[in-house]
Amino acid sequence: MDKLLIRGGRRLSGEIAVSGAKNAALPILCAGLLTRETMRFQNVPRLNDVATMLRLIEQMGVGVKRTGDGEIVLDAGNLDHPLAPYDMVKTMRASILVLGPLLARCGEARVSLPGGCAIGARPVDQHIKGLQAMGAEVRVEQGYVLARAARLKGARIVTDMVTVTGTENLMMAASLAEGETVIENAAREPEIVDLANCLLAMGARIAGAGTDRIVIEGVDALHGATHTVMPDRIESGTYLCAAAATGGNVRLTHTSANYLEAVLDKLRESGCEIGSGPHEITLKAPARCKAVDVRTDPYPAFPTDMQAQFMALNSVAEGTALIRETIFENRFMHATELIRLGANIKIDGNTAAVTGVPRLDGANVMATDLRASASLVIAGLVAQGETLIDRIYHLDRGYERLEEKLVQLGARIERVG
């Protein structure tokens, strides 16, 4: 099993390009199931989760072709097998995103309950509740969600909690439903807006994406289209945190500050100078950042997917910071690994108190989930000596060419067997 070997202590400096967003690409690929016509997607990152999603929809009878760097062409004209089996779904929770499109397009779906990261319960009950409100017959048997509907009907859906994948699933299903669907308490993430833009290009009628109330007027059929996936805001934030922790000076291209305001505000608070243009972000860090408090909440507040990276940054910052995790209950598992590197972290329920130390020391550590892996990379870049990170398959799920990009910024990092 591959590991990452990092020889730390180098300041990051230089320029890298940010890849397309994983969390936008996955639902957008599922949107390709909604039409018989050809879909062309650009700026799709080469990630394990994307490869898993492509294998999943390919076994449904969908034609999948990579035609160039970051471009994927889907042809779902012969979609004839609306099944998402457990052996393909177990590694990725986003697989549940095929449920809405399959049900809307085929009138039935059999989708295994998903697996994925061990960061806490992320139940699919809101997906099921919404589809039932639209007239679907849904039941769960032997670990599978079984759904049927001759044609979904428009409905007013009020979710009990803000759910990104739930909003995406229901928005896709409603695009082919009969009549108007209103999703109240909808998630507002930029990835929701990107999916809506893709569906609009396919002929859907959607208003309100990016707000907590989305209105969809169903159409009889959607057509083919070309869509470019938005830049990955979490990848952008991760490299900015890495540069801040090492006292670096970096320029990120193919990205946008518009999606990262909460993260950029915290980096400014830590003492970093932030600049931005239409498609770039620059960061110049002080020799040592100041510790900053963080509280995760749904967008547009501070993202839970950046919490671990800021814990690594605070581990070497000046002062003490409190990090409150309000989204997932098991998302401090990286703290014990950071402590192995010399971090001073105290956990009390959903709050971590992080007191910065002058230096971390390299050690063998183990990744527990995708963003935890990123925090260990940041810590390893700062630590003196060698850090060896095990179970980096988590990283490959969400970061395209991570070690290659960090080498471009001057890091000493390599993949070893």
XYZ file of C-alpha atoms in Angstrom:
417
model
C 0.000 0.000 0.000
C 1.395 3.407 -0.987
C 2.583 5.908 1.606
C 3.741 9.509 1.442
C 7.216 10.358 2.677
C 7.693 14.032 3.554
C 10.956 15.699 4.525
C 9.654 18.828 6.185
C 10.940 22.248 7.066
C 10.733 23.922 3.654
C 8.819 27.114 2.924
C 6.320 26.666 0.077
C 6.715 29.130 -2.772
C 5.566 29.301 -6.381
C 2.488 28.747 -8.538
C 0.133 25.813 -9.141
C -3.160 25.293 -10.953
C -6.211 24.095 -9.022
C -8.159 21.116 -10.389
C -11.887 20.749 -10.949
C -14.028 20.198 -7.868
C -14.642 16.631 -6.778
C -17.810 17.597 -4.923
C -19.185 19.257 -8.059
C -17.992 16.641 -10.570
C -19.689 13.681 -8.860
C -23.303 14.992 -8.946
C -22.741 16.530 -12.393
C -21.677 13.139 -13.785
C -24.890 11.708 -12.309
C -26.859 14.409 -14.122
C -25.708 12.736 -17.327
C -28.076 9.865 -16.485
C -31.064 12.178 -16.994
C -30.776 12.419 -20.794
C -30.535 10.055 -23.754
C -28.276 12.544 -25.525
C -24.514 12.960 -25.266
C -23.078 14.969 -22.371
C -19.596 16.488 -22.487
C -17.957 17.438 -19.179
C -14.758 19.484 -18.938
C -12.321 20.154 -16.083
C -13.174 16.802 -14.451
C -10.408 15.861 -11.978
C -8.632 12.497 -12.174
C -9.521 11.122 -8.752
C -10.371 7.721 -7.343
C -13.895 8.869 -6.451
C -14.478 10.061 -10.018
C -13.145 6.752 -11.390
C -15.488 4.881 -9.025
C -18.475 6.942 -10.187
C -17.604 6.334 -13.848
C -17.345 2.568 -13.287
C -20.662 2.655 -11.449
C -22.578 4.378 -14.237
C -20.768 2.400 -16.929
C -22.120 -0.882 -15.540
C -25.621 0.623 -15.897
C -25.160 0.647 -19.676
C -23.778 4.180 -20.024
C -21.027 4.854 -22.554
C -18.023 6.540 -20.905
C -15.133 8.045 -22.835
C -12.205 10.220 -21.773
C -11.406 12.378 -24.795
C -8.645 14.544 -23.355
C -7.172 16.097 -20.267
C -10.080 16.581 -17.878
C -12.779 15.882 -20.483
C -15.335 13.072 -20.207
C -18.109 12.224 -22.666
C -21.150 10.289 -21.408
C -23.804 8.618 -23.535
C -26.702 7.296 -21.444
C -28.877 6.503 -24.462
C -28.698 2.788 -23.657
C -29.100 3.059 -19.882
C -30.807 -0.244 -19.081
C -29.576 -1.395 -15.676
C -30.700 1.029 -12.912
C -28.685 -0.710 -10.200
C -25.891 0.554 -7.937
C -24.464 -2.601 -6.301
C -22.912 -2.699 -2.853
C -19.437 -3.726 -4.011
C -19.161 -0.508 -6.042
C -20.987 1.829 -3.642
C -19.337 0.781 -0.375
C -16.252 2.957 -0.871
C -18.025 6.213 -1.703
C -21.027 7.885 -0.083
C -21.619 10.090 -3.139
C -22.890 6.983 -4.973
C -26.326 7.750 -3.518
C -26.482 10.581 -6.077
C -27.538 8.109 -8.771
C -30.830 7.451 -6.934
C -32.750 10.549 -8.040
C -31.633 10.509 -11.695
C -32.275 6.764 -12.095
C -35.747 6.998 -10.590
C -36.672 10.041 -12.706
C -35.287 8.590 -15.945
C -36.088 4.869 -15.603
C -39.030 4.855 -13.192
C -37.109 2.582 -10.827
C -33.801 2.335 -9.004
C -32.001 -0.146 -6.756
C -29.160 1.581 -4.930
C -27.042 0.159 -2.137
C -26.819 2.202 1.032
C -23.489 4.015 0.719
C -20.186 3.708 2.539
C -17.220 6.095 2.459
C -15.349 8.049 5.107
C -15.636 7.212 8.791
C -16.442 10.773 9.868
C -19.901 10.130 11.261
C -23.439 9.293 10.268
C -24.720 10.846 7.068
C -28.131 9.212 6.689
C -30.045 9.169 3.413
C -33.447 9.558 5.063
C -33.857 13.093 3.684
C -33.344 11.773 0.142
C -36.000 9.111 0.716
C -38.419 11.518 2.382
C -38.181 13.925 -0.553
C -38.705 11.252 -3.198
C -41.702 9.894 -1.301
C -43.180 13.410 -1.236
C -42.844 13.343 -5.032
C -44.935 10.176 -5.198
C -42.267 7.487 -5.221
C -42.699 4.164 -3.483
C -39.470 3.711 -1.540
C -38.384 0.998 0.839
C -35.097 -0.238 2.260
C -34.431 -3.974 2.068
C -31.237 -5.936 2.726
C -29.074 -2.820 2.570
C -30.596 -1.441 -0.636
C -32.879 1.505 -1.345
C -35.597 0.287 -3.718
C -37.602 3.029 -5.418
C -40.367 3.049 -8.029
C -42.488 5.743 -9.669
C -44.205 5.784 -13.055
C -43.424 9.517 -13.088
C -42.494 11.698 -10.170
C -44.869 14.526 -9.262
C -43.880 18.014 -8.172
C -44.097 18.635 -4.429
C -43.060 21.015 -1.674
C -40.212 19.419 0.255
C -38.932 20.768 3.569
C -35.785 18.947 4.642
C -35.257 18.376 8.360
C -31.596 19.313 8.019
C -29.406 21.016 5.458
C -28.077 18.251 3.220
C -25.901 18.857 0.168
C -26.302 15.462 -1.516
C -29.981 15.411 -0.551
C -30.543 18.775 -2.237
C -28.643 17.588 -5.324
C -30.518 14.289 -5.562
C -33.928 15.941 -5.240
C -33.048 18.727 -7.660
C -32.046 16.198 -10.330
C -35.139 14.064 -9.751
C -37.438 17.104 -9.871
C -36.000 18.189 -13.229
C -37.995 15.405 -14.934
C -40.983 15.393 -12.561
C -44.450 16.509 -13.557
C -45.174 20.019 -12.263
C -43.373 22.264 -9.802
C -41.124 21.134 -6.962
C -40.009 23.475 -4.190
C -37.083 22.454 -1.957
C -37.102 24.390 1.324
C -34.075 24.457 3.656
C -31.940 23.635 0.620
C -28.152 23.556 0.843
C -26.487 26.664 -0.616
C -23.009 25.373 -1.505
C -21.368 26.574 -4.754
C -21.409 22.954 -5.952
C -25.230 23.092 -5.852
C -25.114 26.131 -8.126
C -22.694 24.350 -10.478
C -25.041 21.366 -10.740
C -27.974 23.704 -11.377
C -25.998 25.425 -14.153
C -25.342 22.042 -15.758
C -29.039 21.102 -15.555
C -30.031 24.498 -16.994
C -27.707 23.857 -19.946
C -29.578 20.555 -20.433
C -32.921 22.360 -20.598
C -34.054 22.165 -16.975
C -36.034 24.993 -15.380
C -34.485 25.853 -12.015
C -34.547 29.036 -9.951
C -33.034 29.824 -6.561
C -29.935 27.590 -6.577
C -27.513 29.050 -4.043
C -30.383 30.068 -1.721
C -32.312 27.994 0.818
C -35.342 27.798 -1.499
C -34.985 26.136 -4.896
C -37.892 25.956 -7.360
C -37.825 23.394 -10.188
C -40.411 23.224 -12.958
C -40.216 19.696 -14.370
C -39.806 19.101 -18.108
C -40.624 16.052 -20.238
C -37.022 15.483 -21.351
C -33.543 16.950 -21.016
C -31.063 17.251 -23.875
C -27.308 16.930 -24.205
C -24.959 19.759 -23.293
C -21.370 20.728 -22.510
C -20.470 21.824 -18.980
C -17.209 22.862 -17.327
C -16.830 21.795 -13.687
C -16.066 24.580 -11.213
C -12.643 24.776 -9.472
C -12.169 22.854 -6.241
C -12.501 25.330 -3.367
C -11.355 22.756 -0.775
C -8.217 21.939 -2.761
C -7.587 25.692 -3.003
C -8.032 26.116 0.745
C -5.774 23.155 1.493
C -2.822 24.545 -0.489
C -3.342 27.990 1.028
C -3.233 26.448 4.517
C -0.072 24.544 3.617
C 1.575 27.738 2.441
C 0.437 29.610 5.562
C 1.774 26.898 7.895
C 5.195 26.938 6.231
C 5.457 30.741 6.074
C 5.159 30.561 2.317
C 4.235 32.703 -0.655
C 2.047 31.066 -3.331
C -0.191 31.835 -6.294
C -3.080 29.536 -7.179
C -4.540 29.729 -10.684
C -7.763 28.278 -12.164
C -9.596 29.087 -8.949
C -11.773 31.814 -7.440
C -11.904 33.677 -4.147
C -15.695 33.910 -4.514
C -16.166 30.377 -3.128
C -13.724 30.770 -0.233
C -14.650 33.917 1.651
C -14.955 32.268 5.095
C -11.611 30.485 4.672
C -9.826 33.568 3.334
C -11.153 35.664 6.228
C -9.586 33.198 8.689
C -6.275 33.220 6.817
C -6.230 37.029 6.926
C -6.993 36.830 10.650
C -3.972 34.539 11.036
C -1.752 37.262 9.566
C -1.591 36.244 5.901
C -1.797 38.745 3.049
C -4.424 37.583 0.534
C -4.822 38.836 -3.021
C -7.233 37.708 -5.705
C -8.077 38.178 -9.362
C -10.826 36.736 -11.587
C -9.184 33.281 -11.632
C -6.413 33.386 -9.040
C -5.639 33.687 -5.345
C -2.299 34.728 -3.846
C -1.123 34.260 -0.265
C 1.908 35.649 1.533
C 2.306 34.311 5.072
C 4.202 35.740 8.038
C 7.077 33.733 9.506
C 4.573 32.352 12.029
C 0.810 32.718 11.819
C -1.469 33.637 14.711
C -3.903 30.982 16.013
C -7.502 31.486 14.822
C -10.774 30.134 16.222
C -12.912 28.104 13.816
C -16.529 26.951 13.927
C -17.840 24.767 11.107
C -21.324 25.369 9.727
C -23.121 24.933 6.389
C -22.132 27.267 3.548
C -21.546 30.200 3.440
C -20.015 29.699 6.896
C -16.679 27.951 7.483
C -16.637 24.525 5.742
C -16.230 21.320 7.710
C -13.965 20.098 4.883
C -11.371 22.733 5.936
C -11.458 22.072 9.681
C -8.633 19.509 9.735
C -6.317 21.711 7.665
C -6.796 24.628 10.074
C -6.104 22.309 13.005
C -2.724 21.574 11.407
C -2.108 25.291 10.820
C -3.069 26.167 14.412
C -0.738 23.439 15.680
C 2.261 25.596 14.751
C 0.646 29.041 15.116
C 1.228 31.530 17.903
C -1.380 31.265 20.675
C -4.356 29.007 21.408
C -7.408 28.472 19.198
C -10.726 26.715 19.688
C -12.074 24.588 16.835
C -15.769 23.641 17.032
C -17.081 20.939 14.697
C -20.874 21.138 14.304
C -21.423 19.020 11.164
C -19.958 15.553 11.806
C -19.486 13.861 15.145
C -16.328 11.846 14.394
C -14.234 14.453 12.650
C -11.399 14.913 15.135
C -9.713 11.571 14.451
C -6.739 13.367 12.895
C -6.013 15.077 16.230
C -4.375 11.994 17.738
C -2.118 11.679 14.687
C -1.158 15.358 14.872
C -0.304 14.810 18.539
C 2.117 12.078 17.419
C 3.945 14.811 15.513
C 4.151 16.952 18.666
C 0.972 19.049 18.427
C -0.689 20.263 21.653
C -4.396 19.458 21.195
C -7.079 18.815 23.810
C -10.449 17.395 22.726
C -13.678 17.993 24.656
C -16.714 16.693 22.801
C -17.096 18.671 19.580
C -14.439 21.232 20.557
C -10.666 21.042 20.157
C -8.322 23.440 21.952
C -5.123 23.797 19.921
C -2.095 25.541 21.434
C 0.600 26.228 18.882
C 4.069 24.819 19.441
C 7.325 26.221 17.995
C 8.002 23.044 15.999
C 6.639 19.635 15.077
C 8.797 16.543 14.670
C 8.413 13.959 11.930
C 6.858 10.584 12.781
C 4.881 7.729 11.261
C 1.176 8.621 11.097
C -1.979 7.150 9.583
C -4.735 8.882 7.612
C -8.305 8.230 8.761
C -10.321 10.137 6.154
C -9.852 12.419 3.148
C -9.431 15.794 4.856
C -7.590 14.256 7.829
C -5.027 13.081 5.282
C -4.587 16.651 4.071
C -3.999 17.891 7.625
C -1.229 15.333 8.108
C 0.412 16.423 4.858
C 0.398 20.050 6.056
C 1.843 19.016 9.425
C 4.470 16.900 7.699
C 5.521 19.830 5.512
C 6.177 21.883 8.667
C 7.730 19.136 10.819
C 11.450 18.695 11.233
C 12.751 15.400 9.876
C 10.747 12.735 8.042
C 7.012 12.088 8.249
C 5.568 8.905 6.740
C 1.805 8.957 6.103
C 0.064 5.599 5.705
C -3.332 4.845 4.099
C -3.047 7.684 1.575
C -5.716 6.119 -0.623
C -7.967 8.614 1.150
C -5.955 11.446 -0.434
C -6.305 9.938 -3.886
C -10.077 10.144 -3.514
C -10.027 13.937 -3.410
C -6.702 15.506 -4.460
C -5.403 15.305 -8.018
C -1.589 14.955 -8.285
C -1.113 16.276 -4.739
C 2.546 15.393 -4.337
C 3.356 16.666 -7.853
C 1.782 20.054 -7.094
C 3.532 20.332 -3.734
C 6.890 19.540 -5.373
C 6.206 22.449 -7.749
C 5.995 24.631 -4.630
C 9.332 23.364 -3.320
C 8.193 20.600 -0.978
C 10.195 17.427 -0.509
C 7.483 14.793 -0.784
C 7.325 11.458 -2.570
C 5.131 8.404 -2.869
C 6.726 5.214 -1.603
C 5.592 1.589 -1.544
